[in-house]
Amino acid sequence: MTNHSSTALLTDQYELTMVRAAFRSGMAGRRSVFELFARRLPSGRRYGVVAGVGRALEAIADFRFGDEEIAFLLDRGIVDDTTAQFLATYRFTGSMWGYGEGELYFPGSPLLTVEATFAEAVVLETLLLSIYNYDSAVASAASRMTMMAEDRPCIEMGSRRAHEHAAVAAARAAYVAGFASTSNMEAGRTYGIPTSGTAAHSFTLLHDTEEDAFRAQLDTLGESTTLLVDTYDIEEAVRTAVRLTDGRLGAVRIDSGDLRATARDVRALLDEVGATQTRIIVTSDLDEWQLAALSGAPVNGYGIGTSLVTGSGAPTCSMVYKLVARAESDDADAPLRPVAKKSMFKTTMGGRKYAVRRRDASGIAEAELIGVSGLPAMAPGDRPLLRELIRDGEIVGEEPLAAARARHEAARAELPRDGYKMSRGEPAIPTCFVDETGAIIPTAYGD
């Protein structure tokens, strides 16, 4: 039987061949600790945003190898009978801890810690990275956009610029980072995100006149709707829209041209003809820099698509998933031994990590403290960052999307002033690894 809901084959072949070889060497059942992190932020970014945590937990729950998946792997010679038997009964029975969804992250932040047998943990690598890398890229871009938009709502409109399933994930990630609504219906159904949308230029072109199109939309959706006014002549369209609603039109949308100058002209015209409460929404390939440039324009909201769903130039966060510790033997109580890559350009820091956001007396972030052998010594105002997500195979970290959205708003408010700059620069706070004495360990991630 085909298991259409299974996420098990959303993976790379080498995850499965590693398990096969680990069974041969007798190490498949060795207790291990993997860590998901980013060595650096996209060039010039001041911070990143963690997203996809909830989706990852859902995907782990559905990570099952059914008869068809097993048959496929055996037919291709990817797994042997021993590995197939393991996969046929696969259930993640380990534990996970991670940054809460919506939290900010910095270079080296231990975003997810996975403790389980090697075989159980390694097969999740590709799936976890796929979700975290994309969702966090979108959320990081979205956060910069909502920061520049300030109190003006942003609408996610990127579905037609992304894979159909990625579009749903993007809408969710954007909502976590402060977007007010999405145009994507599946995101609305699946995650309860507010949805919005009215009409495109094709609807106006369908009718004999722009007035006929406006009248049909108003009759259908009411005077609170948003009319698209740049199909033909903007001034004429605005005057027609105001006349048809006696000045009570909800909003007009501008989708082309010099948005800053056009918005000013449209605002002046709306006020002149008595539509002082009609809002102005602008679209047309917006990004965070354009939103910053529009901050002084009489704009009431933004529709954002392509730049958002492509991470605004950084479509992945380059996160990695590395083994950082393993048990010294197969004994259940065997101590964990740190392990690390020593290659010149891709070193890793061995040992399980514990993370704290150091804040000053006013609650502003000063540093990302990463304890290598335990939780760093806490100072007043410090905030632990890791949440328990899975305990002995049981998912315990589920939460409403609203909680992730609130977490992001609170975490972003802790940024120092430099964190709000759009100009290229270093991370807003340094990442400091500390040992059991509290001494800083020099790394490539920061001081």
Tab-separated table of C-alpha atoms in Angstrom:
chain	number	residue	atom	x	y	z
A	1	MET	CA	0.000	0.000	0.000
A	2	THR	CA	1.253	3.472	-0.858
A	3	ASN	CA	1.740	5.645	2.222
A	4	HIS	CA	0.985	9.032	0.723
A	5	SER	CA	1.383	10.839	4.055
A	6	SER	CA	4.798	9.353	4.821
A	7	THR	CA	7.780	11.700	4.878
A	8	ALA	CA	10.307	8.854	4.987
A	9	LEU	CA	11.582	9.146	1.408
A	10	LEU	CA	12.018	12.914	1.613
A	11	THR	CA	15.644	12.117	2.254
A	12	ASP	CA	19.002	11.527	0.614
A	13	GLN	CA	20.273	8.057	-0.214
A	14	TYR	CA	23.379	8.355	1.908
A	15	GLU	CA	21.335	8.599	5.094
A	16	LEU	CA	20.117	5.056	4.402
A	17	THR	CA	23.429	3.645	3.212
A	18	MET	CA	25.081	5.012	6.363
A	19	VAL	CA	22.533	3.127	8.456
A	20	ARG	CA	23.170	-0.030	6.446
A	21	ALA	CA	26.923	0.250	6.958
A	22	ALA	CA	26.492	1.140	10.643
A	23	PHE	CA	24.577	-2.106	11.181
A	24	ARG	CA	27.485	-3.935	9.527
A	25	SER	CA	30.021	-2.271	11.837
A	26	GLY	CA	27.855	-2.751	14.924
A	27	MET	CA	27.516	1.004	15.559
A	28	ALA	CA	23.920	1.617	14.428
A	29	GLY	CA	22.594	1.405	17.973
A	30	ARG	CA	25.271	3.653	19.509
A	31	ARG	CA	23.743	6.572	21.432
A	32	SER	CA	24.553	9.779	19.561
A	33	VAL	CA	23.964	13.506	19.692
A	34	PHE	CA	23.422	15.492	16.504
A	35	GLU	CA	23.224	19.264	16.307
A	36	LEU	CA	21.563	21.462	13.673
A	37	PHE	CA	23.112	24.920	13.343
A	38	ALA	CA	24.320	27.585	10.914
A	39	ARG	CA	28.002	28.451	10.850
A	40	ARG	CA	27.202	31.958	9.653
A	41	LEU	CA	24.378	34.256	8.675
A	42	PRO	CA	23.772	35.245	5.052
A	43	SER	CA	26.295	37.904	4.090
A	44	GLY	CA	25.600	41.192	5.824
A	45	ARG	CA	22.579	40.006	7.833
A	46	ARG	CA	22.360	41.032	11.484
A	47	TYR	CA	20.243	38.082	12.708
A	48	GLY	CA	18.258	35.063	11.558
A	49	VAL	CA	14.826	33.731	12.544
A	50	VAL	CA	14.085	30.112	13.415
A	51	ALA	CA	11.042	28.726	11.610
A	52	GLY	CA	9.704	25.314	10.663
A	53	VAL	CA	9.863	23.804	14.158
A	54	GLY	CA	6.186	22.884	14.169
A	55	ARG	CA	6.387	21.508	10.634
A	56	ALA	CA	9.429	19.450	11.577
A	57	LEU	CA	7.578	17.860	14.497
A	58	GLU	CA	4.686	16.978	12.184
A	59	ALA	CA	7.106	15.496	9.652
A	60	ILE	CA	8.814	13.337	12.295
A	61	ALA	CA	5.438	11.999	13.385
A	62	ASP	CA	4.818	10.935	9.761
A	63	PHE	CA	8.299	9.490	9.218
A	64	ARG	CA	7.244	5.889	8.543
A	65	PHE	CA	8.455	3.338	5.999
A	66	GLY	CA	5.503	1.436	4.555
A	67	ASP	CA	5.545	-1.636	2.327
A	68	GLU	CA	5.956	0.389	-0.853
A	69	GLU	CA	8.828	2.467	0.498
A	70	ILE	CA	10.642	-0.663	1.734
A	71	ALA	CA	10.086	-2.460	-1.576
A	72	PHE	CA	11.485	0.511	-3.490
A	73	LEU	CA	14.634	0.587	-1.359
A	74	LEU	CA	15.179	-3.176	-1.607
A	75	ASP	CA	14.571	-3.238	-5.364
A	76	ARG	CA	17.200	-0.514	-5.861
A	77	GLY	CA	19.671	-2.323	-3.630
A	78	ILE	CA	19.922	0.695	-1.352
A	79	VAL	CA	19.199	-1.279	1.822
A	80	ASP	CA	19.675	-4.895	2.824
A	81	ASP	CA	17.284	-7.116	4.772
A	82	THR	CA	18.645	-6.042	8.165
A	83	THR	CA	18.225	-2.359	7.367
A	84	ALA	CA	14.813	-2.979	5.817
A	85	GLN	CA	13.626	-4.666	9.007
A	86	PHE	CA	14.832	-1.689	11.033
A	87	LEU	CA	13.107	0.810	8.734
A	88	ALA	CA	9.847	-1.166	8.625
A	89	THR	CA	9.342	-0.568	12.342
A	90	TYR	CA	11.024	2.850	12.494
A	91	ARG	CA	9.678	5.194	15.126
A	92	PHE	CA	11.795	7.989	16.534
A	93	THR	CA	12.223	7.087	20.211
A	94	GLY	CA	14.882	9.617	21.107
A	95	SER	CA	14.683	13.157	22.446
A	96	MET	CA	15.034	16.613	20.934
A	97	TRP	CA	15.586	20.105	22.271
A	98	GLY	CA	15.652	23.265	20.225
A	99	TYR	CA	15.139	26.984	19.864
A	100	GLY	CA	11.487	27.932	19.944
A	101	GLU	CA	9.887	28.798	16.640
A	102	GLY	CA	10.133	32.523	15.973
A	103	GLU	CA	13.289	32.876	18.080
A	104	LEU	CA	16.269	34.774	16.694
A	105	TYR	CA	19.497	32.918	16.007
A	106	PHE	CA	23.134	33.804	15.348
A	107	PRO	CA	26.237	31.997	14.003
A	108	GLY	CA	26.741	28.743	15.880
A	109	SER	CA	23.406	28.811	17.726
A	110	PRO	CA	22.453	25.169	18.506
A	111	LEU	CA	19.015	25.383	16.899
A	112	LEU	CA	18.196	21.700	17.347
A	113	THR	CA	19.779	18.955	19.443
A	114	VAL	CA	18.843	15.361	18.618
A	115	GLU	CA	19.762	12.542	21.000
A	116	ALA	CA	19.019	8.974	19.901
A	117	THR	CA	20.756	5.970	18.419
A	118	PHE	CA	22.898	6.796	15.393
A	119	ALA	CA	20.481	5.017	13.068
A	120	GLU	CA	17.390	6.775	14.430
A	121	ALA	CA	18.951	10.219	14.318
A	122	VAL	CA	20.921	10.180	11.079
A	123	VAL	CA	17.967	9.268	8.843
A	124	LEU	CA	16.239	12.520	9.865
A	125	GLU	CA	19.092	14.746	8.659
A	126	THR	CA	17.834	15.670	5.193
A	127	LEU	CA	14.222	16.131	6.235
A	128	LEU	CA	15.102	18.394	9.158
A	129	LEU	CA	17.532	20.483	7.121
A	130	SER	CA	15.063	20.834	4.269
A	131	ILE	CA	12.403	22.248	6.598
A	132	TYR	CA	14.630	24.412	8.789
A	133	ASN	CA	16.672	25.868	5.933
A	134	TYR	CA	13.735	26.983	3.814
A	135	ASP	CA	11.318	28.071	6.513
A	136	SER	CA	14.003	29.995	8.393
A	137	ALA	CA	15.145	31.710	5.183
A	138	VAL	CA	11.621	32.960	4.539
A	139	ALA	CA	11.044	33.955	8.169
A	140	SER	CA	14.365	35.821	8.288
A	141	ALA	CA	13.427	37.827	5.200
A	142	ALA	CA	9.896	38.356	6.501
A	143	SER	CA	11.193	39.692	9.806
A	144	ARG	CA	13.269	42.351	8.069
A	145	MET	CA	10.253	43.283	5.981
A	146	THR	CA	7.846	43.624	8.900
A	147	MET	CA	10.518	45.568	10.767
A	148	MET	CA	10.703	48.086	7.932
A	149	ALA	CA	6.911	48.127	7.528
A	150	GLU	CA	6.528	48.993	11.234
A	151	ASP	CA	2.778	49.152	11.962
A	152	ARG	CA	1.691	48.768	8.322
A	153	PRO	CA	0.385	45.252	7.611
A	154	CYS	CA	2.178	42.983	5.152
A	155	ILE	CA	0.302	40.457	3.010
A	156	GLU	CA	2.119	37.317	1.845
A	157	MET	CA	1.462	36.945	-1.902
A	158	GLY	CA	4.254	34.643	-3.115
A	159	SER	CA	2.435	31.425	-4.018
A	160	ARG	CA	2.915	31.813	-7.764
A	161	ARG	CA	6.653	32.288	-7.285
A	162	ALA	CA	7.304	29.062	-5.368
A	163	HIS	CA	6.709	25.301	-5.521
A	164	GLU	CA	3.095	24.684	-4.601
A	165	HIS	CA	3.949	23.021	-1.284
A	166	ALA	CA	6.789	25.414	-0.493
A	167	ALA	CA	4.277	28.233	-0.941
A	168	VAL	CA	2.259	26.918	2.004
A	169	ALA	CA	5.385	26.641	4.158
A	170	ALA	CA	6.406	30.157	3.145
A	171	ALA	CA	3.049	31.594	4.164
A	172	ARG	CA	3.372	29.918	7.558
A	173	ALA	CA	6.937	31.165	8.085
A	174	ALA	CA	5.990	34.699	7.054
A	175	TYR	CA	3.107	34.707	9.524
A	176	VAL	CA	5.475	33.655	12.327
A	177	ALA	CA	7.634	36.698	11.501
A	178	GLY	CA	4.776	39.185	11.605
A	179	PHE	CA	2.951	39.091	8.267
A	180	ALA	CA	-0.732	39.840	8.766
A	181	SER	CA	-2.263	37.507	6.176
A	182	THR	CA	-1.648	35.325	3.138
A	183	SER	CA	-3.226	34.905	-0.271
A	184	ASN	CA	-2.680	31.120	-0.073
A	185	MET	CA	-5.833	29.148	0.630
A	186	GLU	CA	-4.099	25.973	1.772
A	187	ALA	CA	-2.090	27.930	4.334
A	188	GLY	CA	-5.338	29.406	5.589
A	189	ARG	CA	-6.965	26.001	5.872
A	190	THR	CA	-4.019	24.113	7.335
A	191	TYR	CA	-2.641	26.711	9.743
A	192	GLY	CA	-5.537	29.085	10.342
A	193	ILE	CA	-3.652	32.069	8.900
A	194	PRO	CA	-5.933	34.992	7.906
A	195	THR	CA	-6.371	35.122	4.127
A	196	SER	CA	-6.882	38.064	1.804
A	197	GLY	CA	-7.216	38.858	-1.881
A	198	THR	CA	-9.655	40.497	-4.300
A	199	ALA	CA	-8.899	40.808	-8.022
A	200	ALA	CA	-6.147	40.973	-10.636
A	201	HIS	CA	-5.788	43.002	-13.816
A	202	SER	CA	-7.410	40.197	-15.793
A	203	PHE	CA	-10.707	40.848	-14.029
A	204	THR	CA	-10.705	44.461	-15.194
A	205	LEU	CA	-9.712	43.448	-18.722
A	206	LEU	CA	-12.544	40.925	-18.818
A	207	HIS	CA	-15.143	43.692	-18.717
A	208	ASP	CA	-16.013	46.239	-21.380
A	209	THR	CA	-15.146	49.107	-19.060
A	210	GLU	CA	-13.233	49.581	-15.839
A	211	GLU	CA	-16.428	50.882	-14.252
A	212	ASP	CA	-18.225	47.636	-15.098
A	213	ALA	CA	-15.423	45.655	-13.431
A	214	PHE	CA	-15.410	47.863	-10.329
A	215	ARG	CA	-19.179	47.696	-10.031
A	216	ALA	CA	-19.182	43.892	-10.247
A	217	GLN	CA	-16.502	43.613	-7.567
A	218	LEU	CA	-18.271	46.086	-5.295
A	219	ASP	CA	-21.602	44.294	-5.742
A	220	THR	CA	-19.900	41.022	-4.835
A	221	LEU	CA	-17.481	41.992	-2.076
A	222	GLY	CA	-18.887	45.241	-0.746
A	223	GLU	CA	-17.475	48.719	-0.340
A	224	SER	CA	-14.743	47.546	2.047
A	225	THR	CA	-12.982	45.752	-0.816
A	226	THR	CA	-9.720	46.828	-2.467
A	227	LEU	CA	-9.897	47.965	-6.086
A	228	LEU	CA	-6.874	47.635	-8.383
A	229	VAL	CA	-6.497	51.046	-10.020
A	230	ASP	CA	-3.523	50.853	-12.388
A	231	THR	CA	-4.874	48.792	-15.296
A	232	TYR	CA	-5.432	51.900	-17.413
A	233	ASP	CA	-5.339	55.468	-16.093
A	234	ILE	CA	-4.852	55.667	-12.328
A	235	GLU	CA	-6.467	59.050	-11.781
A	236	GLU	CA	-9.565	58.103	-13.742
A	237	ALA	CA	-9.769	54.766	-11.918
A	238	VAL	CA	-9.569	56.424	-8.500
A	239	ARG	CA	-12.250	58.935	-9.379
A	240	THR	CA	-14.501	56.143	-10.663
A	241	ALA	CA	-13.949	54.038	-7.552
A	242	VAL	CA	-14.752	56.927	-5.234
A	243	ARG	CA	-17.837	57.902	-7.219
A	244	LEU	CA	-19.238	54.358	-7.155
A	245	THR	CA	-18.858	54.156	-3.352
A	246	ASP	CA	-19.641	57.757	-2.441
A	247	GLY	CA	-16.154	57.947	-0.938
A	248	ARG	CA	-16.579	54.847	1.241
A	249	LEU	CA	-14.196	52.528	-0.625
A	250	GLY	CA	-12.012	50.407	1.657
A	251	ALA	CA	-8.759	50.582	-0.296
A	252	VAL	CA	-7.070	50.978	-3.657
A	253	ARG	CA	-4.117	48.899	-4.822
A	254	ILE	CA	-1.195	50.172	-6.908
A	255	ASP	CA	0.877	47.498	-8.634
A	256	SER	CA	3.273	49.373	-10.924
A	257	GLY	CA	5.365	52.458	-11.503
A	258	ASP	CA	7.115	54.708	-9.012
A	259	LEU	CA	5.206	53.545	-5.953
A	260	ARG	CA	6.409	56.333	-3.671
A	261	ALA	CA	5.431	59.151	-6.049
A	262	THR	CA	2.235	57.456	-7.199
A	263	ALA	CA	1.094	56.800	-3.641
A	264	ARG	CA	1.502	60.489	-2.822
A	265	ASP	CA	-0.489	61.504	-5.894
A	266	VAL	CA	-3.241	58.987	-5.127
A	267	ARG	CA	-3.435	60.049	-1.481
A	268	ALA	CA	-3.819	63.679	-2.519
A	269	LEU	CA	-6.523	62.747	-5.007
A	270	LEU	CA	-8.424	60.587	-2.532
A	271	ASP	CA	-8.407	63.378	0.023
A	272	GLU	CA	-9.443	65.908	-2.599
A	273	VAL	CA	-12.533	63.914	-3.613
A	274	GLY	CA	-13.561	63.150	-0.038
A	275	ALA	CA	-12.288	59.555	0.361
A	276	THR	CA	-10.111	60.399	3.329
A	277	GLN	CA	-10.539	56.961	4.940
A	278	THR	CA	-9.704	54.943	1.822
A	279	ARG	CA	-6.416	53.116	2.322
A	280	ILE	CA	-3.604	52.625	-0.184
A	281	ILE	CA	-2.055	49.174	-0.678
A	282	VAL	CA	1.053	48.785	-2.830
A	283	THR	CA	2.495	45.666	-4.466
A	284	SER	CA	5.033	45.022	-7.290
A	285	ASP	CA	8.142	43.000	-6.342
A	286	LEU	CA	8.686	44.643	-2.963
A	287	ASP	CA	11.549	43.794	-0.617
A	288	GLU	CA	12.757	45.157	2.718
A	289	TRP	CA	14.833	47.924	1.120
A	290	GLN	CA	11.861	49.181	-0.877
A	291	LEU	CA	9.717	49.074	2.250
A	292	ALA	CA	12.310	51.206	4.013
A	293	ALA	CA	12.229	53.659	1.099
A	294	LEU	CA	8.424	53.797	1.309
A	295	SER	CA	8.385	54.531	5.035
A	296	GLY	CA	7.576	58.193	4.443
A	297	ALA	CA	4.990	57.557	1.738
A	298	PRO	CA	1.227	57.599	2.454
A	299	VAL	CA	0.944	53.814	2.197
A	300	ASN	CA	-1.248	51.725	4.479
A	301	GLY	CA	-0.152	48.198	3.617
A	302	TYR	CA	2.074	46.039	1.431
A	303	GLY	CA	1.639	42.909	-0.673
A	304	ILE	CA	4.912	40.992	-0.974
A	305	GLY	CA	5.705	37.908	-3.041
A	306	THR	CA	8.877	36.970	-4.912
A	307	SER	CA	11.481	38.426	-2.555
A	308	LEU	CA	9.763	36.899	0.440
A	309	VAL	CA	9.484	33.303	-0.773
A	310	THR	CA	13.084	33.357	-2.055
A	311	GLY	CA	14.516	34.628	1.229
A	312	SER	CA	15.197	38.066	-0.246
A	313	GLY	CA	18.439	36.946	-1.836
A	314	ALA	CA	19.229	34.225	0.704
A	315	PRO	CA	16.960	31.271	-0.198
A	316	THR	CA	18.696	28.962	2.275
A	317	CYS	CA	20.279	29.498	5.675
A	318	SER	CA	23.105	27.005	4.973
A	319	MET	CA	22.257	25.117	8.153
A	320	VAL	CA	24.047	21.829	8.784
A	321	TYR	CA	23.372	18.719	10.895
A	322	LYS	CA	26.461	17.306	12.561
A	323	LEU	CA	27.326	14.535	14.969
A	324	VAL	CA	28.827	16.251	18.031
A	325	ALA	CA	28.918	13.426	20.593
A	326	ARG	CA	28.569	9.648	20.818
A	327	ALA	CA	28.565	7.114	23.612
A	328	GLU	CA	31.832	5.348	24.355
A	329	SER	CA	30.100	1.959	24.289
A	330	ASP	CA	26.704	0.369	23.748
A	331	ASP	CA	25.978	0.377	27.493
A	332	ALA	CA	22.844	2.396	28.271
A	333	ASP	CA	24.730	4.518	30.818
A	334	ALA	CA	27.923	4.918	28.810
A	335	PRO	CA	29.233	8.492	28.919
A	336	LEU	CA	29.044	10.653	25.817
A	337	ARG	CA	32.333	11.583	24.164
A	338	PRO	CA	32.532	14.821	22.139
A	339	VAL	CA	33.430	14.374	18.468
A	340	ALA	CA	34.246	17.102	15.947
A	341	LYS	CA	35.336	17.664	12.366
A	342	LYS	CA	38.865	18.986	12.069
A	343	SER	CA	38.921	19.967	8.386
A	344	MET	CA	40.375	23.423	7.818
A	345	PHE	CA	37.297	25.133	6.412
A	346	LYS	CA	34.416	23.204	8.011
A	347	THR	CA	35.369	22.634	11.621
A	348	THR	CA	32.735	21.841	14.230
A	349	MET	CA	32.681	22.230	17.998
A	350	GLY	CA	32.250	18.860	19.713
A	351	GLY	CA	29.950	18.196	22.636
A	352	ARG	CA	26.310	18.866	23.380
A	353	LYS	CA	25.494	22.593	23.610
A	354	TYR	CA	23.279	24.677	25.885
A	355	ALA	CA	22.235	28.182	24.882
A	356	VAL	CA	21.435	31.389	26.761
A	357	ARG	CA	20.639	34.880	25.482
A	358	ARG	CA	22.555	37.316	27.686
A	359	ARG	CA	20.625	40.552	28.222
A	360	ASP	CA	21.469	43.771	29.997
A	361	ALA	CA	19.441	45.362	32.783
A	362	SER	CA	17.019	46.890	30.274
A	363	GLY	CA	16.398	43.579	28.506
A	364	ILE	CA	18.541	44.262	25.429
A	365	ALA	CA	20.516	41.306	24.062
A	366	GLU	CA	24.274	41.455	24.518
A	367	ALA	CA	25.531	37.993	23.514
A	368	GLU	CA	24.619	34.436	22.559
A	369	LEU	CA	26.247	32.263	25.217
A	370	ILE	CA	26.755	28.621	24.239
A	371	GLY	CA	27.794	26.255	27.022
A	372	VAL	CA	29.744	23.274	25.732
A	373	SER	CA	29.535	21.087	28.819
A	374	GLY	CA	26.356	22.405	30.409
A	375	LEU	CA	24.131	25.431	30.800
A	376	PRO	CA	26.270	28.582	31.120
A	377	ALA	CA	26.294	30.292	34.481
A	378	MET	CA	23.220	32.519	34.499
A	379	ALA	CA	23.303	36.236	35.202
A	380	PRO	CA	20.254	38.377	36.024
A	381	GLY	CA	18.238	38.895	32.858
A	382	ASP	CA	19.672	35.900	31.003
A	383	ARG	CA	17.150	33.858	29.038
A	384	PRO	CA	17.568	30.104	28.300
A	385	LEU	CA	16.841	29.372	24.646
A	386	LEU	CA	16.305	25.622	24.371
A	387	ARG	CA	12.826	24.096	24.651
A	388	GLU	CA	12.067	20.414	25.035
A	389	LEU	CA	10.490	19.248	21.774
A	390	ILE	CA	10.466	15.435	21.952
A	391	ARG	CA	10.919	13.316	25.081
A	392	ASP	CA	11.657	9.604	24.572
A	393	GLY	CA	9.772	9.600	21.293
A	394	GLU	CA	6.782	11.596	22.520
A	395	ILE	CA	6.237	15.015	20.957
A	396	VAL	CA	5.928	17.516	23.818
A	397	GLY	CA	6.844	20.768	22.089
A	398	GLU	CA	3.735	21.409	19.992
A	399	GLU	CA	2.322	24.903	20.371
A	400	PRO	CA	-0.112	27.223	18.588
A	401	LEU	CA	1.279	29.281	15.733
A	402	ALA	CA	0.294	32.370	17.705
A	403	ALA	CA	2.871	31.418	20.356
A	404	ALA	CA	5.666	31.374	17.774
A	405	ARG	CA	4.472	34.708	16.413
A	406	ALA	CA	4.513	36.247	19.901
A	407	ARG	CA	7.946	34.766	20.620
A	408	HIS	CA	9.351	36.383	17.508
A	409	GLU	CA	7.953	39.789	18.375
A	410	ALA	CA	9.435	39.590	21.882
A	411	ALA	CA	12.828	38.305	20.692
A	412	ARG	CA	13.179	40.969	18.009
A	413	ALA	CA	12.367	43.662	20.573
A	414	GLU	CA	15.510	42.570	22.467
A	415	LEU	CA	17.837	43.459	19.592
A	416	PRO	CA	20.369	46.215	20.150
A	417	ARG	CA	20.091	49.238	17.871
A	418	ASP	CA	22.484	47.791	15.266
A	419	GLY	CA	20.146	44.852	14.778
A	420	TYR	CA	17.588	47.113	13.110
A	421	LYS	CA	19.903	48.356	10.388
A	422	MET	CA	19.330	47.308	6.782
A	423	SER	CA	22.914	48.105	5.849
A	424	ARG	CA	25.357	45.213	5.614
A	425	GLY	CA	27.135	44.457	8.844
A	426	GLU	CA	28.160	41.940	11.456
A	427	PRO	CA	25.692	39.909	13.569
A	428	ALA	CA	23.854	42.118	16.063
A	429	ILE	CA	25.391	40.228	18.998
A	430	PRO	CA	28.454	37.966	19.259
A	431	THR	CA	28.287	34.211	19.778
A	432	CYS	CA	30.449	33.158	22.719
A	433	PHE	CA	31.214	29.512	23.511
A	434	VAL	CA	32.049	28.955	27.184
A	435	ASP	CA	33.470	26.009	29.123
A	436	GLU	CA	32.493	24.702	32.551
A	437	THR	CA	34.429	27.512	34.250
A	438	GLY	CA	32.692	30.221	32.213
A	439	ALA	CA	35.833	30.940	30.176
A	440	ILE	CA	35.296	31.845	26.522
A	441	ILE	CA	36.454	29.244	23.982
A	442	PRO	CA	37.722	30.910	20.787
A	443	THR	CA	35.839	29.701	17.693
A	444	ALA	CA	35.107	30.745	14.138
A	445	TYR	CA	31.590	31.738	15.230
A	446	GLY	CA	32.516	34.818	17.220
A	447	ASP	CA	34.623	36.005	20.109
